Every structure is written in structure tokens, then in C-alpha cells.
Amino acid sequence: MTAIPNRTATGGLDTAALQALDAAHHLHPFTHHGELAAKGVRIVTKGEGVWLTDSEGNEILDGMAGLWCVNVGYGRTELAEAAYAQMQELPYYNTFFQTTHVPAIALAATVARLAPGDLDHVFFAGSGSEANDTNIRLVRHYWAEMGKPGKRVIISRRNAYHGSTLGGASLGGMQAMHGQGGLPIPDVVHIDQPAWFAEGGEMSPEEFGIARARQLEAKIAEVGAENVAAFIAEPVQGAGGVIVPPDSYWPEVKRILAEHEILFIADEVITGFGRTGHWFGSEGYGLAPDIMTIAKGLSSGYQPIGGSIVSTRIAEVLNEAGEFFHGYTYSGHPVACAVASENLRIMEEERVVDHVHDVAGPYLAEKWGALADHPLVGEAVSKGLMASLALTPDKAARAPFAGPVGEAGFITREISFGNNLIMRHVGDRMIIAPPLVITPDEIDLLIERAVRTLDMAHDKLRAEGMLKAA
Ligand SMILES: *Cc1c(COP(=O)(O)O)cnc(C)c1O
């Protein structure tokens, strides 16, 4: 029988043995298993600050904060202690059947205080995907109670990411996800994204932003406002490739939303809790959503938790509406809530959002923006501590590569990992979203490794004849 590792570090097994066990038994998210088994999975054993250690002893700068979530950095003993204390006191109880517990009460009150406007009511979920499933049910329930049950359609955007459940993946606009299993579900429709570099053609960014916003107006007219429940969007698209919209985009969307009776759901799973230099991305754009989806940075990823923050206007309708037949066993899980509350306490006490807004965000903007001068880079953009590069074989024409989409990006990502920097690729965009506590010195290191990566990728693409425009 194969040895099974104990739960510490490498469990006494070497990397090859762990890789073999993983390949034999573990199915990974968003992974081509044949390829992974041939190559061998990377095994992460420890985290501290912005640094990860793997089973081979490499020290890796985590440019992605895990999956956009470890906002206060790794190794925070306060969060471990909050979990330990809560597990001893009350490891689990539900919030169904007219009961609750102090961790859920405390976290809901803190989130309500931090969220803008009258976003004062929280429905907890276990993840961002679950929270967006809640939102689909919630907005349809809301309109039915308002006497408008025909308002069921939700408008979203192509290349948006809203999770991976049936509902979340349907709201999302990822073609590859829709292609597997007959998505989207009925009554979810999509308009185009405000991605100027790839799709702006001859238009200026400002003209393009207006044009893409007006697709919302056209779609509302096409579907009929009497059938539209909500529009959902990320203030800055994350998994779509850190697409920072042109400045003209959100004001025009705001105008259109104001003219129609349609709810606006801001998916703040990435942009919430400081990522953009504001507590919520909506604040930076002057948006006033009716519902916000939250997860990831809510607990800095130390516990799985998400939720929907709902306006008082919606909560009042729900109060009148009788029972909402919806909820999760782990809605408001006490350990997750206790850890999230401690995470938010740290964020406030250490003024992490100010650090992003005043120090790390501007510093990254300057250094990352300068990468646009690299011969392989067509644009380099950032918002707070989320940033992206468009790789291109022809800067002036903003041309895509002749080869399959994502090939250059994948090669660059692999080189980056080899340089001990975790930088992800989305197609041929390279993206980062480091822990929010990253210091200017650590940003210097990140940039140094990114430049080395781009140089090496440029050499390799040229050597292999891949620097050709489509
Ligand atoms: C990650 C993400 C989700 C899904 O959250 P999970 O916790 O993975 O289910 C939803 N929306 C956005 C914007 C995300 O980035």
C-alpha cells in the first residue's frame, strides 16, 4: 500500500511520491489532468507574508495572493488564533430556524459598516459562486414580490467571471465554460466587455467605453425593461485578464441604469476589501450597486466564506415577503465569520486600504506602467493592486499572435514560475494581484522578476518563430 502523508509540510514523502499520489487521486479545478500528470504538480508547503515555499525549497513571490484572496498576507497568527478560539467555543451552528450566533452577528454588522450607502444587510454563503447563485434567486424573488414576476433576465458581460457553479458560470461570460454542459441557464444574456486593447479597433478608449456601455441600453431595449431583473458586473474584470475599463464606461452605464428599473449587482469578489485602493471597487467609480457579491478578501482566504450585501430597499421588500426558500448549511459558519472579522480588524488597524491607495498602488502603477516600454508588451495597466500586461508581437497595431491564443501567455507564465514569481496568464495577458500588504521593496523584486521573465519570454518566442502577428 502507498504511504499516505501526514498533515505536516511534506509529510515525510518526497516531491515525486507526493506528485504520484496527487496524479492518482486528486482531481484539480480548471486543469488538464493528462498534461499535469506528465509534468508533475507543484506542491506548496508554506506561506509567510508575500512568500510561498514549495516542496523543493523554492521561495516564490506570490504575485497572485493565492487566488486574489490572501490580502493580509500569509502566516498571520491572529487569524489562526481566532479560528482556534472559535472552534473551541462553538465550532458549528447554523443560522436557519430563527437562530444565530455572535460571530455571524458581528461580521454582518462590520460588513454593513464598511460597505457604502445603505448596503447594510448580509446574506452569507460559502464562496463567491454560491453568493452569485443567491443573487440570481434573490433578484427574481425581489421582483416577484414587487408584483413584476416577468423581470427575470439578468444581463452580464462576455469574458466576465462570476464563479463556477451552474448559476455563477452562467452569469460569467467564459465561452469555454459555457461550452461544457449546456450553459448558460435560461434568462441570462451577455453583452461585450469594455476591453479596449483587444477589441477597441480604431476607436479611442473613450469612444469605445461609451460604445460598450450603450450595448447595455440596446440589450435592455431588445429584451424589454419589463423582463430585465438585473445587470451584473465586476468593477474591474479580474479573471477575464484585469481589464480596466476606459474612464467613459462606468459613468455611461450609471446613466443607463438610472433610466431603467433594473437592479445593479456589483461583483466585488476581487475588488472588495481594498484591492483597488478603496474598501470596494464601486466606490472608486462612484457606483451605487443594489447588491454586492463578496468573498475572497473577506477572510483573506483563511476560511471559505462569501456573501451578498443587500441594500435596505431590497431588505425591506424581503422582510415583507415571507420566507425566502434558500440557504446553505454553512451560511454564516461561525469559524469562517470569526476569522473574517479578525481579518477586517487587522485591515482597519493596519490601515491596509490606505496603504494600497497611498503607497503600494501608486508605486506599482509607476513601476508596472513602465513595463509598457518592453518590446513584448502592448499595454501595462493597473488599478490599486491588480494589474495586467498585454503581450503582443506588434505594439503599434495592438496585434494578437499568429499562433493559438494563450500560447505566448502560457510560455511566459512558465518562465515566470521558473523565476520564482507567480504571475498568471489569461490568454496572452499576464496578470498580478499580490497581497495588499506588499511593500515597495517587495514590489521592486516583483518588477525585477517580471522584467527578467519578459526578456526570457521574448527571446524564446523569437527563437521559436512565434513573434508573428495574426
Ligand atoms: C473568484 C470569483 C468568483 C467566484 O468565487 P469562488 O469563491 O471561487 O466561488 C466570483 N466572482 C468573481 C469576480 C471572482 O473573481
PDB file of C-alpha atoms and ligand atoms in Angstrom, residues 67-68 126-132 160-165 234 236-239 267-271 293-296 305-306, ligand 1:
ATOM      1  CA  LEU A  67      -6.319  33.311  -5.995  1.00  0.00           C
ATOM      2  CA  TRP A  68      -6.700  37.071  -5.429  1.00  0.00           C
ATOM      3  CA  GLY A 126     -19.565  29.625   1.449  1.00  0.00           C
ATOM      4  CA  SER A 127     -17.986  31.185  -1.657  1.00  0.00           C
ATOM      5  CA  GLY A 128     -18.339  33.788  -4.371  1.00  0.00           C
ATOM      6  CA  SER A 129     -20.044  31.312  -6.712  1.00  0.00           C
ATOM      7  CA  GLU A 130     -22.645  30.454  -4.105  1.00  0.00           C
ATOM      8  CA  ALA A 131     -23.237  34.124  -3.373  1.00  0.00           C
ATOM      9  CA  ASN A 132     -23.904  34.788  -7.063  1.00  0.00           C
ATOM     10  CA  ALA A 160     -16.826  38.184 -17.103  1.00  0.00           C
ATOM     11  CA  TYR A 161     -16.096  35.770 -14.251  1.00  0.00           C
ATOM     12  CA  HIS A 162     -18.806  35.188 -11.656  1.00  0.00           C
ATOM     13  CA  GLY A 163     -17.927  31.708 -10.397  1.00  0.00           C
ATOM     14  CA  SER A 164     -18.172  28.094 -11.420  1.00  0.00           C
ATOM     15  CA  THR A 165     -21.494  26.748 -10.129  1.00  0.00           C
ATOM     16  CA  GLU A 234     -17.191  43.349 -11.833  1.00  0.00           C
ATOM     17  CA  VAL A 236     -12.672  45.764 -12.860  1.00  0.00           C
ATOM     18  CA  GLN A 237     -12.777  42.348 -14.569  1.00  0.00           C
ATOM     19  CA  GLY A 238     -10.358  40.068 -12.750  1.00  0.00           C
ATOM     20  CA  ALA A 239     -10.176  36.553 -14.161  1.00  0.00           C
ATOM     21  CA  ASP A 267     -19.460  41.501  -8.186  1.00  0.00           C
ATOM     22  CA  GLU A 268     -16.820  42.691  -5.722  1.00  0.00           C
ATOM     23  CA  VAL A 269     -15.356  39.249  -5.004  1.00  0.00           C
ATOM     24  CA  ILE A 270     -11.942  40.505  -6.153  1.00  0.00           C
ATOM     25  CA  THR A 271     -12.370  44.279  -5.991  1.00  0.00           C
ATOM     26  CA  THR A 293     -21.101  39.941  -4.137  1.00  0.00           C
ATOM     27  CA  ILE A 294     -18.229  39.396  -1.703  1.00  0.00           C
ATOM     28  CA  ALA A 295     -15.831  36.520  -0.918  1.00  0.00           C
ATOM     29  CA  LYS A 296     -12.038  36.104  -1.313  1.00  0.00           C
ATOM     30  CA  ILE A 305     -16.754  32.464   3.070  1.00  0.00           C
ATOM     31  CA  GLY A 306     -18.739  34.686   0.733  1.00  0.00           C
TER      32      GLY A 306
HETATM   33  C1  LIG B   1     -13.438  34.150  -7.755  1.00  0.00           C
HETATM   34  C2  LIG B   1     -14.627  34.903  -8.214  1.00  0.00           C
HETATM   35  C3  LIG B   1     -15.921  34.409  -8.034  1.00  0.00           C
HETATM   36  C4  LIG B   1     -16.185  33.021  -7.502  1.00  0.00           C
HETATM   37  O1  LIG B   1     -15.773  32.875  -6.192  1.00  0.00           O
HETATM   38  P1  LIG B   1     -15.492  31.371  -5.632  1.00  0.00           P
HETATM   39  O2  LIG B   1     -15.223  31.620  -4.187  1.00  0.00           O
HETATM   40  O3  LIG B   1     -14.352  30.816  -6.407  1.00  0.00           O
HETATM   41  O4  LIG B   1     -16.728  30.607  -5.854  1.00  0.00           O
HETATM   42  C5  LIG B   1     -16.992  35.199  -8.379  1.00  0.00           C
HETATM   43  N1  LIG B   1     -16.800  36.425  -8.882  1.00  0.00           N
HETATM   44  C6  LIG B   1     -15.579  36.939  -9.090  1.00  0.00           C
HETATM   45  C7  LIG B   1     -15.437  38.320  -9.623  1.00  0.00           C
HETATM   46  C8  LIG B   1     -14.454  36.186  -8.777  1.00  0.00           C
HETATM   47  O5  LIG B   1     -13.225  36.664  -9.027  1.00  0.00           O
END
